[in-house]
Amino acid sequence: MRVSPRALSLSRGLSLLLGLFLALTLTGPSATAEATPVPTPVPTPVPTSADPGPGTDYAGDDPFTSARTDWWRQDRFGMFIHFGAYSQLEGEYTRPDGTVCRDAEWIKRNCRISTSAYEDMARGFNPSSFDAKAVVQAAKDAGQRYIVITSKHHDGYAMWPTKQNTWNLRDHSSFDQRRDILAELKTAADAAGIKLGFYYSIWDWHDPDFADPATFPKYRERMYAQLKELVDGYDPALLWFDGEWDADDPTNNWSPRDGEQLEAYLRGLDPDLVINNRVGKRRVVDGDYGTPEQEIPDAPVDGQLWESCMTLNGNWGFAKYDQNWKSPQTLTRNLLDIAGRGGNYLLNVGPDKLGRIPQPSVDRLRDIGSWLRTSGQGRAVYGAREAGLVAEPRWGAVSRSGDKLYASVADWPAAGQPLHLTARAPFEVTGARVLGSGQKVAVAAAGDGFDLTPSGGPANTTASVIELTVRPSGASVPPGRGTGLRQEVFANDTFTGPPVVTRTDPTVNHAWRSAGSPDARVPADRFSVRWTGSLVPRHSQTYTLTTVSDDTVRVWIDGKLLIDSTTPHTAKVDKATVALTAGKRHALKVEYTEQTGEAHMKLLWSSPGQSQQIVPRAQLHTS
Ligand code: FHN
């Protein structure tokens, strides 16, 4: 994470402090479910800075534009790997009464396998055929540019030699004790230029201290220590948390505050980490990106980056009976739909008990990769984002990269029939070609946009890509030289009296969360902030202004109230559209109040020519 020195010192201090917080509130680990003593956990570093509190701001950068997330936003397509002790059962368990129960990674819980029986089963786990180079090659053949593997799923079984317990692949299996599959995968991924991330389940069915709120702090200490092992020992690019859901579930004690503390701790360990929103409570204010699962949002997600995770068949973990494989065409078109809406696609494989990726998975992944490598069609995905300039058509997906629009046509028109694109802003088309075909494409202005009429048939049956070279024709200006907005901070939630702080705020991008506030002189609860000045758009277009706020927010442009979200709320997205003129100083006022609990305030914008981002400093002025 590229953070300001202040934020960095705070986040490092936070991580160290949180260590003390945990150390002070925790005693040594309790015994795990096994009889063997639990090794002493790695001691948490003793903190040296003040408690996180008023003046703390957890927002260090804008994930939409940060150098830290750049690789993630460029790569677009990753491999998910669900592999653990459950894989030993290959999706099927015969109970003592002879009945057969089927599930994959949830098999222990859903088939009601006793802990002792599950531990006995895991002792036979021996993924001797796990071949990290083959796994990485499968990802490369698919065109997947990052990998996220389960380091620990809900069953608590660690796939690396953790020192926090003996419930892991090194100490509790029949696997070669000289091997470390996460280390093997890290080596192979690095050699192939593939980023490696770890899935980590907060929910832990095996650790007896998880389920009991009274002993949960002990579990949390071991979890922090395990995560430190993973970050220090394997240098992952990304942490994919899971198992965070509803605290109303009595077996899951994870709270937003827990997520806040864990995220701060991890960013202190490694400021470059990319972290998903399940580190907290799967909200727009948690982590760097949202995680829709087994679904594709129908448009770019407001307020946060996003990644759809999906299975190739019906299960995450290996299930020998599940032959319900999605077709390569469906999978490739999913990827194109996702890229055209500005998201990432994390497509899953579930290795069998020996560690081998099922051949039907390998075959489908290779087909996707073949499409991406053919005729440069991957340009429609890698580094591409939502089209912006045109509405999504019914006949396929459209993504944008620089001055190119990539129209990925799933339903190729009959001879002589046009494909229509509805324009969302004025632009010219200066070139059109079908990737992989020499045919001509006639482009004509038509109604609310353009008609594209190919002269030949489709280049392939999955999706044929028409590459358009475009030049926005509306008024645009170069990046500005703004310094930010005038910010007034009041030590009450009613903007009463003189502000405690008056300064220039470069951007409205703040995550004060539970314990923080805009300044050390301002309490964590009951404060208000007013930003005034002007906003200078680069394009003459209709902009969408988006706020992410907790507790209330109002936004005026040129004196007109556009967002009025004053019913106190938890983390919430509001948005409004407004026509803006390139280069003009549009008066902007934002009023925000924090009453109690968490505090968040972000102001983002987007337009047909501008992808979503925190409104940048260069376009903001104090008057
Ligand atoms: O319960 C898990 C499930 O096993 C799987 O890991 C998926 C993948 O994102 N996440 C949880 C369900 O949301």
XYZ file of C-alpha atoms and ligand atoms in Angstrom:
636
model
C 0.000 0.000 0.000
C 1.413 3.409 -0.923
C 0.395 5.309 2.185
C 1.238 8.751 3.538
C 3.900 8.674 6.269
C 1.207 9.593 8.777
C -1.087 6.810 7.759
C 1.781 4.349 7.472
C 3.129 5.191 10.945
C -0.383 4.857 12.249
C -0.985 1.575 10.510
C 2.351 0.164 11.648
C 1.623 1.483 15.096
C -1.813 -0.017 14.845
C -0.462 -3.415 13.993
C 2.019 -3.336 16.837
C -0.547 -1.886 19.181
C -3.094 -4.439 18.283
C -0.520 -7.024 19.144
C -0.279 -5.571 22.643
C -4.043 -5.305 22.843
C -4.311 -8.961 22.037
C -1.377 -9.958 24.227
C -2.799 -8.058 27.203
C -6.275 -9.473 26.829
C -5.198 -12.987 26.118
C -3.591 -15.781 28.070
C -1.738 -18.658 26.541
C -3.426 -20.927 24.006
C -5.808 -23.551 25.242
C -5.419 -27.167 24.217
C -6.783 -27.899 20.776
C -9.112 -30.811 20.263
C -6.156 -33.192 20.229
C -4.428 -34.554 23.287
C -0.943 -33.451 22.158
C 0.133 -30.110 23.707
C -0.132 -27.050 21.503
C 3.283 -25.508 20.775
C 3.797 -22.041 22.221
C 2.576 -19.537 19.625
C 4.988 -17.127 18.053
C 4.989 -14.128 20.456
C 3.257 -11.023 19.141
C 5.640 -8.063 18.807
C 5.534 -5.645 21.734
C 3.994 -2.347 20.524
C 5.853 0.928 20.879
C 3.324 3.588 19.795
C 0.163 5.044 21.320
C -3.232 3.339 21.232
C -5.109 3.714 17.946
C -7.678 6.320 18.696
C -8.770 9.846 17.779
C -6.793 11.029 14.773
C -6.506 7.530 13.320
C -7.580 7.165 9.682
C -7.362 3.695 8.184
C -7.828 4.855 4.579
C -4.345 4.810 3.058
C -5.070 4.949 -0.659
C -7.795 4.552 -3.276
C -7.943 0.868 -4.349
C -9.422 2.029 -7.677
C -6.197 3.831 -8.603
C -3.539 2.669 -6.147
C -0.206 1.271 -7.385
C -0.741 -1.380 -4.691
C -3.810 -2.823 -6.454
C -2.596 -2.168 -9.995
C -1.556 -5.786 -10.680
C -4.957 -7.006 -9.456
C -6.843 -4.557 -11.686
C -4.687 -5.514 -14.676
C -4.735 -9.314 -14.218
C -8.539 -9.613 -14.049
C -8.578 -13.458 -14.093
C -7.420 -15.751 -11.283
C -7.472 -19.396 -10.199
C -9.177 -20.305 -6.930
C -8.021 -23.608 -5.371
C -10.035 -25.378 -2.672
C -7.755 -28.062 -1.268
C -7.644 -29.442 2.260
C -8.185 -32.448 4.525
C -11.763 -32.674 3.221
C -10.290 -33.538 -0.203
C -9.311 -36.912 1.255
C -12.995 -37.926 1.258
C -13.460 -36.732 -2.356
C -16.983 -35.530 -1.543
C -18.476 -38.683 -0.074
C -18.643 -40.092 3.477
C -20.135 -43.400 4.584
C -21.460 -42.988 8.100
C -21.095 -45.737 10.716
C -24.740 -46.651 10.069
C -23.891 -47.311 6.414
C -25.692 -44.266 5.024
C -23.743 -42.239 2.478
C -23.504 -38.481 2.795
C -22.183 -36.170 0.108
C -20.562 -32.774 0.352
C -17.171 -31.318 -0.441
C -15.382 -28.831 1.807
C -18.360 -28.719 4.201
C -18.492 -32.517 4.537
C -17.481 -32.610 8.213
C -20.288 -30.277 9.256
C -23.001 -31.262 6.843
C -22.393 -34.981 7.203
C -22.035 -34.635 10.948
C -18.650 -36.374 11.072
C -17.285 -36.427 14.625
C -14.054 -34.562 15.255
C -12.257 -37.774 16.159
C -13.477 -39.523 13.002
C -12.489 -36.519 10.899
C -9.060 -36.402 12.527
C -8.624 -40.117 11.898
C -9.561 -39.558 8.258
C -7.103 -36.681 7.946
C -4.268 -38.873 9.160
C -4.547 -40.710 5.879
C -4.384 -37.543 3.785
C -1.400 -37.852 1.455
C -1.509 -35.501 -1.559
C 1.670 -37.059 -2.902
C 0.777 -36.155 -6.491
C 0.429 -32.443 -5.767
C 2.617 -30.840 -8.424
C 2.952 -27.091 -7.947
C 4.476 -26.598 -11.384
C 1.578 -28.451 -12.982
C -0.923 -26.344 -11.038
C 0.778 -23.129 -12.104
C 0.978 -24.374 -15.678
C -2.756 -25.091 -15.627
C -3.335 -21.517 -14.493
C -1.041 -20.143 -17.190
C -2.711 -22.304 -19.835
C -6.034 -20.829 -18.681
C -4.749 -17.274 -18.866
C -5.202 -16.959 -15.105
C -2.660 -14.498 -13.757
C -3.097 -14.981 -10.020
C -3.827 -17.956 -7.775
C -5.671 -18.033 -4.440
C -5.334 -21.340 -2.563
C -7.065 -22.335 0.685
C -4.411 -22.180 3.389
C -7.048 -23.026 6.002
C -10.739 -23.666 5.369
C -13.529 -23.799 7.954
C -12.325 -27.211 9.213
C -9.296 -25.417 10.642
C -6.801 -27.736 8.946
C -3.714 -25.736 7.983
C -2.079 -26.566 4.670
C 1.284 -25.300 5.892
C 3.458 -26.307 8.909
C 1.917 -23.851 11.338
C 3.449 -23.611 14.793
C 0.113 -22.754 16.401
C -1.196 -26.304 16.537
C -0.629 -29.786 15.200
C -3.825 -29.809 13.085
C -2.044 -29.342 9.792
C -0.641 -31.064 6.732
C 2.834 -31.376 8.251
C 1.880 -32.766 11.649
C -1.396 -34.579 10.969
C -1.329 -36.511 7.710
C 0.519 -39.251 5.833
C 2.182 -36.657 3.631
C 5.938 -36.352 3.212
C 6.960 -34.265 6.208
C 9.810 -32.694 4.228
C 7.340 -31.026 1.853
C 5.456 -27.735 2.137
C 2.926 -27.362 -0.682
C 2.377 -23.644 -0.099
C 6.116 -23.065 -0.373
C 6.234 -25.220 -3.505
C 3.358 -23.241 -4.999
C 4.969 -19.921 -4.090
C 8.205 -20.960 -5.815
C 6.398 -22.158 -8.933
C 4.135 -19.101 -9.075
C 7.041 -16.678 -8.675
C 8.957 -18.475 -11.419
C 5.959 -18.152 -13.729
C 5.192 -14.523 -12.886
C 1.886 -15.494 -11.280
C 0.756 -13.716 -8.093
C -0.083 -16.028 -5.174
C -2.736 -15.349 -2.547
C -4.091 -17.339 0.377
C -7.679 -18.015 1.350
C -8.016 -18.076 5.139
C -11.182 -18.950 7.017
C -11.864 -16.932 10.147
C -14.445 -19.518 11.162
C -12.682 -22.563 12.608
C -14.662 -25.686 13.393
C -11.717 -27.458 14.968
C -10.336 -24.951 17.447
C -12.453 -25.213 20.599
C -11.693 -21.610 21.506
C -13.450 -20.246 18.417
C -17.042 -21.044 19.262
C -17.049 -19.781 22.849
C -17.088 -15.981 23.145
C -15.238 -16.339 26.450
C -12.280 -18.070 24.829
C -12.527 -16.484 21.380
C -9.645 -14.057 22.197
C -7.366 -17.077 22.565
C -8.402 -18.283 19.132
C -7.930 -14.797 17.723
C -4.350 -14.718 19.029
C -3.595 -17.990 17.265
C -5.245 -16.698 14.101
C -3.105 -13.556 14.131
C -0.029 -15.691 14.671
C -0.973 -17.990 11.790
C -1.544 -15.032 9.484
C 1.833 -13.634 10.493
C 3.359 -17.016 9.619
C 1.728 -16.844 6.181
C 2.712 -13.234 5.473
C 6.256 -13.560 6.811
C 6.842 -17.055 5.494
C 5.319 -16.941 2.010
C 4.953 -13.245 1.069
C 1.477 -13.591 -0.452
C 0.240 -10.802 -2.726
C -3.313 -11.206 -1.457
C -5.335 -12.536 1.477
C -8.785 -13.871 0.726
C -10.745 -14.077 3.971
C -13.890 -16.119 4.436
C -15.994 -17.494 7.272
C -16.823 -14.004 8.603
C -20.564 -14.083 8.268
C -23.372 -13.102 10.512
C -22.364 -12.705 14.105
C -25.941 -13.770 14.949
C -24.693 -17.221 14.087
C -23.657 -18.439 17.540
C -20.695 -20.303 16.138
C -19.281 -17.201 14.547
C -18.190 -14.346 16.816
C -16.506 -12.171 14.205
C -17.513 -8.486 14.447
C -16.863 -5.411 12.281
C -14.464 -4.229 14.978
C -12.582 -7.525 14.738
C -12.312 -6.976 11.002
C -11.104 -3.415 11.489
C -8.376 -4.551 13.855
C -7.298 -7.480 11.706
C -7.136 -5.362 8.555
C -5.009 -2.758 10.343
C -2.745 -5.457 11.743
C -2.195 -7.012 8.328
C -1.541 -3.692 6.603
C 1.061 -3.059 9.273
C 2.662 -6.418 8.484
C 2.673 -5.767 4.731
C 1.401 -2.462 3.258
C 1.314 -4.023 -0.214
C -1.239 -6.705 0.610
C -4.502 -6.794 -1.327
C -7.298 -7.902 1.021
C -10.910 -8.866 0.242
C -13.996 -7.583 2.073
C -14.547 -10.770 4.070
C -11.766 -9.632 6.425
C -14.638 -7.719 8.025
C -18.302 -8.312 7.354
C -18.354 -8.411 3.550
C -19.306 -4.707 3.386
C -18.364 -1.888 1.019
C -16.034 -0.493 3.709
C -14.164 -3.731 4.375
C -10.907 -4.574 2.625
C -10.100 -3.583 -0.945
C -12.802 -5.370 -2.934
C -16.192 -7.006 -2.860
C -16.674 -10.741 -3.378
C -19.917 -11.721 -5.136
C -20.025 -15.512 -5.166
C -21.463 -17.755 -7.887
C -22.996 -14.651 -9.482
C -22.035 -11.766 -11.737
C -23.190 -8.245 -10.798
C -25.131 -6.709 -13.679
C -23.100 -3.496 -13.601
C -19.933 -2.040 -12.055
C -20.246 -2.200 -8.256
C -20.679 1.162 -6.516
C -17.959 2.185 -4.104
C -15.682 -0.840 -4.273
C -13.661 -2.998 -6.665
C -15.132 -6.472 -7.055
C -14.324 -10.065 -8.010
C -16.810 -12.814 -8.825
C -15.723 -16.233 -7.543
C -17.235 -19.317 -9.175
C -16.932 -23.048 -9.397
C -16.355 -25.002 -12.615
C -18.959 -27.571 -11.549
C -21.204 -27.492 -8.471
C -18.598 -27.789 -5.753
C -15.602 -25.851 -4.452
C -13.801 -28.859 -3.020
C -13.310 -32.062 -5.033
C -16.460 -34.209 -5.391
C -15.883 -37.326 -7.458
C -19.567 -37.630 -8.420
C -19.987 -34.029 -9.589
C -19.677 -34.036 -13.358
C -21.873 -30.972 -13.806
C -19.188 -28.978 -15.576
C -19.867 -25.568 -17.076
C -19.030 -25.298 -20.766
C -15.904 -23.444 -21.907
C -18.180 -21.104 -23.870
C -20.183 -20.199 -20.746
C -17.017 -19.723 -18.717
C -15.361 -17.512 -21.344
C -18.505 -15.432 -21.766
C -18.704 -15.065 -17.960
C -15.186 -13.674 -18.022
C -16.100 -11.213 -20.771
C -19.257 -10.065 -18.982
C -17.253 -9.528 -15.815
C -14.457 -7.621 -17.579
C -17.053 -5.455 -19.322
C -18.404 -4.476 -15.895
C -14.992 -3.723 -14.434
C -14.626 -6.840 -12.268
C -12.295 -9.792 -11.748
C -13.088 -13.470 -12.205
C -11.764 -16.020 -9.699
C -12.493 -19.439 -11.164
C -12.107 -22.464 -8.894
C -10.484 -25.878 -9.132
C -10.785 -28.591 -6.471
C -7.835 -31.009 -6.512
C -8.529 -34.641 -5.611
C -7.108 -36.440 -2.555
C -3.758 -36.939 -4.290
C -3.533 -33.250 -5.171
C -4.386 -33.538 -8.879
C -6.625 -31.044 -10.639
C -9.452 -32.985 -12.338
C -8.920 -33.316 -16.079
C -12.332 -31.799 -16.963
C -11.194 -28.698 -15.047
C -7.856 -28.587 -16.836
C -9.567 -29.002 -20.213
C -12.033 -26.156 -19.636
C -9.377 -23.838 -18.313
C -7.186 -24.546 -21.311
C -10.083 -23.719 -23.657
C -10.538 -20.346 -21.968
C -6.830 -19.662 -22.267
C -6.853 -20.685 -25.915
C -9.604 -18.142 -26.631
C -7.695 -15.435 -24.769
C -4.486 -16.156 -26.671
C -6.138 -16.284 -30.086
C -5.745 -13.169 -32.246
C -5.081 -10.996 -29.210
C -8.618 -11.499 -27.900
C -7.244 -11.284 -24.359
C -7.071 -7.514 -24.865
C -10.791 -7.497 -24.081
C -9.924 -8.702 -20.548
C -6.418 -7.930 -19.349
C -6.140 -4.339 -18.147
C -9.585 -3.649 -19.553
C -12.440 -2.064 -17.623
C -16.086 -1.234 -18.061
C -16.878 0.336 -21.423
C -18.339 3.550 -19.991
C -18.880 5.194 -23.381
C -21.582 2.695 -24.429
C -24.360 0.803 -22.698
C -23.959 -2.962 -22.420
C -25.592 -4.560 -25.463
C -27.751 -7.679 -25.475
C -25.529 -9.408 -28.038
C -22.410 -9.548 -25.878
C -20.075 -7.535 -23.670
C -18.036 -4.370 -24.225
C -14.881 -3.473 -22.340
C -12.509 -0.547 -22.720
C -8.763 -0.188 -22.671
C -7.328 3.209 -23.579
C -8.684 4.360 -26.937
C -10.078 0.924 -27.743
C -13.508 -0.536 -27.146
C -13.645 -4.334 -27.337
C -17.073 -5.510 -28.422
C -17.142 -9.241 -27.651
C -20.004 -10.546 -29.763
C -21.604 -13.749 -28.508
C -24.615 -13.519 -30.858
C -23.165 -12.771 -34.276
C -25.717 -11.053 -36.551
C -27.167 -12.509 -39.704
C -25.420 -11.433 -42.915
C -25.851 -7.730 -43.470
C -27.520 -7.129 -40.126
C -26.031 -4.523 -37.765
C -24.961 -4.703 -34.154
C -26.191 -1.589 -32.353
C -24.235 0.250 -29.659
C -25.976 2.897 -27.565
C -23.623 5.763 -26.807
C -23.577 7.211 -23.256
C -21.434 10.157 -24.305
C -20.338 11.644 -27.647
C -17.432 9.889 -29.328
C -16.136 9.106 -32.805
C -15.144 5.715 -34.162
C -11.938 6.016 -36.158
C -11.292 2.344 -36.721
C -12.989 -1.050 -36.547
C -11.704 -4.585 -37.098
C -12.599 -8.114 -36.130
C -9.731 -9.738 -34.249
C -8.713 -12.863 -36.128
C -10.551 -11.915 -39.326
C -9.735 -9.694 -42.252
C -13.375 -8.826 -42.884
C -14.557 -5.249 -43.038
C -16.830 -3.759 -40.428
C -19.045 -0.885 -41.535
C -19.621 1.693 -38.767
C -22.472 4.148 -39.110
C -24.007 6.650 -36.732
C -27.487 5.372 -35.989
C -30.086 6.671 -33.575
C -28.633 6.915 -30.088
C -25.284 5.466 -31.098
C -23.692 3.397 -33.823
C -24.475 0.412 -36.022
C -21.626 -2.012 -36.650
C -22.199 -4.182 -39.713
C -19.655 -6.965 -40.256
C -19.085 -8.176 -43.777
C -18.419 -11.786 -42.844
C -19.138 -14.473 -40.295
C -17.957 -14.788 -36.690
C -14.295 -15.410 -35.981
C -15.252 -18.134 -33.508
C -18.310 -19.623 -31.808
C -17.565 -18.410 -28.273
C -17.255 -14.673 -28.874
C -15.820 -12.685 -31.770
C -14.167 -9.428 -30.797
C -14.687 -6.246 -32.780
C -11.983 -3.788 -31.795
C -13.128 -0.190 -32.176
C -10.717 2.717 -32.023
C -12.583 5.598 -30.458
C -12.043 9.274 -29.777
C -14.335 10.955 -27.228
C -15.698 14.055 -28.969
C -17.132 15.934 -26.024
C -15.166 18.719 -24.371
C -12.317 17.479 -22.201
C -9.470 19.169 -20.341
C -6.093 17.885 -19.088
C -5.687 16.864 -15.439
C -6.073 19.839 -13.093
C -3.734 21.280 -10.496
C -6.091 21.291 -7.567
C -4.958 20.940 -3.948
C -8.125 19.593 -2.350
C -11.151 20.928 -0.501
C -11.460 23.195 2.530
C -12.238 20.938 5.478
C -13.810 22.074 8.737
C -14.014 19.566 11.596
C -16.410 20.105 14.509
C -16.191 18.291 17.848
C -19.953 17.724 17.741
C -22.342 16.136 15.258
C -24.226 19.400 14.537
C -21.591 21.661 12.944
C -21.998 23.915 15.981
C -19.541 26.591 17.042
C -16.091 27.171 15.619
C -14.439 24.204 13.919
C -11.742 22.463 15.918
C -9.759 21.977 12.719
C -9.739 23.929 9.448
C -7.401 22.683 6.731
C -7.106 21.530 3.125
C -8.148 17.921 2.650
C -6.645 16.487 -0.562
C -9.478 14.006 -1.062
C -12.622 12.858 0.717
C -11.339 9.355 1.406
C -11.647 8.474 5.085
C -12.079 5.326 7.138
C -12.037 6.478 10.758
C -13.865 3.283 11.686
C -14.621 2.676 15.399
C -11.724 4.293 17.219
C -10.481 6.923 14.775
C -11.473 10.490 13.921
C -10.237 13.336 11.686
C -7.904 14.669 14.374
C -6.482 13.739 17.780
C -8.483 16.655 19.209
C -11.723 15.193 17.918
C -13.445 12.319 19.766
C -14.187 9.088 17.916
C -17.929 9.698 18.269
C -20.125 12.777 17.830
C -18.191 14.830 15.318
C -19.098 16.477 12.011
C -17.132 17.519 8.961
C -17.880 20.063 6.233
C -15.963 20.174 2.990
C -16.327 23.196 0.702
C -14.705 24.341 -2.507
C -15.093 23.315 -6.103
C -14.841 20.242 -8.252
C -13.446 20.473 -11.800
C -14.490 17.669 -14.131
C -12.230 16.706 -17.026
C -15.086 15.899 -19.360
C -18.383 17.595 -20.207
C -20.471 14.597 -19.281
C -23.078 13.356 -16.857
C -21.178 12.285 -13.757
C -22.246 9.901 -11.047
C -21.225 11.077 -7.599
C -21.062 8.226 -5.106
C -20.690 8.483 -1.350
C -19.775 5.728 1.078
C -20.784 7.000 4.484
C -21.491 6.081 8.090
C -23.511 7.869 9.745
C -25.005 10.670 7.538
C -24.059 12.664 4.450
C -25.347 15.468 2.218
C -23.777 16.645 -1.007
C -24.480 19.862 -2.940
C -23.205 20.746 -6.394
C -23.624 24.384 -7.476
C -25.944 24.876 -4.507
C -28.247 22.005 -5.469
C -28.699 19.212 -2.929
C -27.891 15.984 -4.769
C -27.378 13.444 -1.973
C -29.427 13.740 1.182
C -28.755 10.687 3.335
C -29.380 12.041 6.806
C -31.105 9.102 8.415
C -28.260 7.751 10.544
C -26.962 4.599 8.930
C -24.174 2.041 8.980
C -21.807 1.752 5.994
C -23.973 2.806 3.050
C -23.644 3.805 -0.601
C -25.578 6.765 -1.975
C -25.272 8.228 -5.453
C -26.612 10.906 -7.735
C -26.043 12.040 -11.323
C -25.259 15.565 -12.452
C -24.246 17.143 -15.767
C -20.851 18.797 -15.389
C -18.802 20.962 -17.730
C -15.176 20.189 -18.510
C -12.811 22.625 -16.834
C -15.546 24.478 -14.963
C -15.310 24.980 -11.208
C -18.540 23.509 -9.906
C -19.206 24.569 -6.320
C -19.106 21.518 -4.025
C -20.221 21.150 -0.425
C -20.264 17.943 1.585
C -21.645 17.706 5.112
C -20.988 14.572 7.103
C -21.828 13.534 10.647
C -20.587 10.727 12.824
C -22.818 9.915 15.709
C -21.659 6.656 17.294
C -19.923 3.465 16.189
C -17.999 3.325 12.946
C -17.174 6.391 10.881
C -16.611 6.316 7.127
C -16.763 9.001 4.428
C -15.650 8.622 0.806
C -16.583 10.676 -2.238
C -16.146 8.971 -5.599
C -17.121 9.867 -9.121
C -17.482 8.215 -12.500
C -18.712 9.168 -15.938
C -18.812 7.557 -19.383
C -15.243 8.746 -19.881
C -14.070 8.348 -16.284
C -13.985 5.017 -14.472
C -14.927 4.995 -10.816
C -12.386 6.508 -8.407
C -12.081 8.674 -5.317
C -12.473 12.225 -6.681
C -8.791 13.054 -7.159
C -7.002 15.949 -5.516
C -6.039 17.450 -8.889
C -9.716 18.122 -9.611
C -10.566 19.683 -6.237
C -10.100 23.295 -5.114
C -10.639 25.008 -1.764
C -12.731 27.745 -3.349
O -18.367 -21.646 3.058
C -17.463 -21.209 2.054
C -17.420 -22.198 0.930
O -17.011 -23.449 1.391
C -16.434 -21.691 -0.140
O -15.129 -21.582 0.413
C -16.911 -20.327 -0.631
C -15.945 -19.773 -1.665
O -15.999 -18.393 -1.674
N -16.982 -19.386 0.505
C -17.840 -19.793 1.587
C -19.302 -19.656 1.228
O -19.565 -18.267 0.992
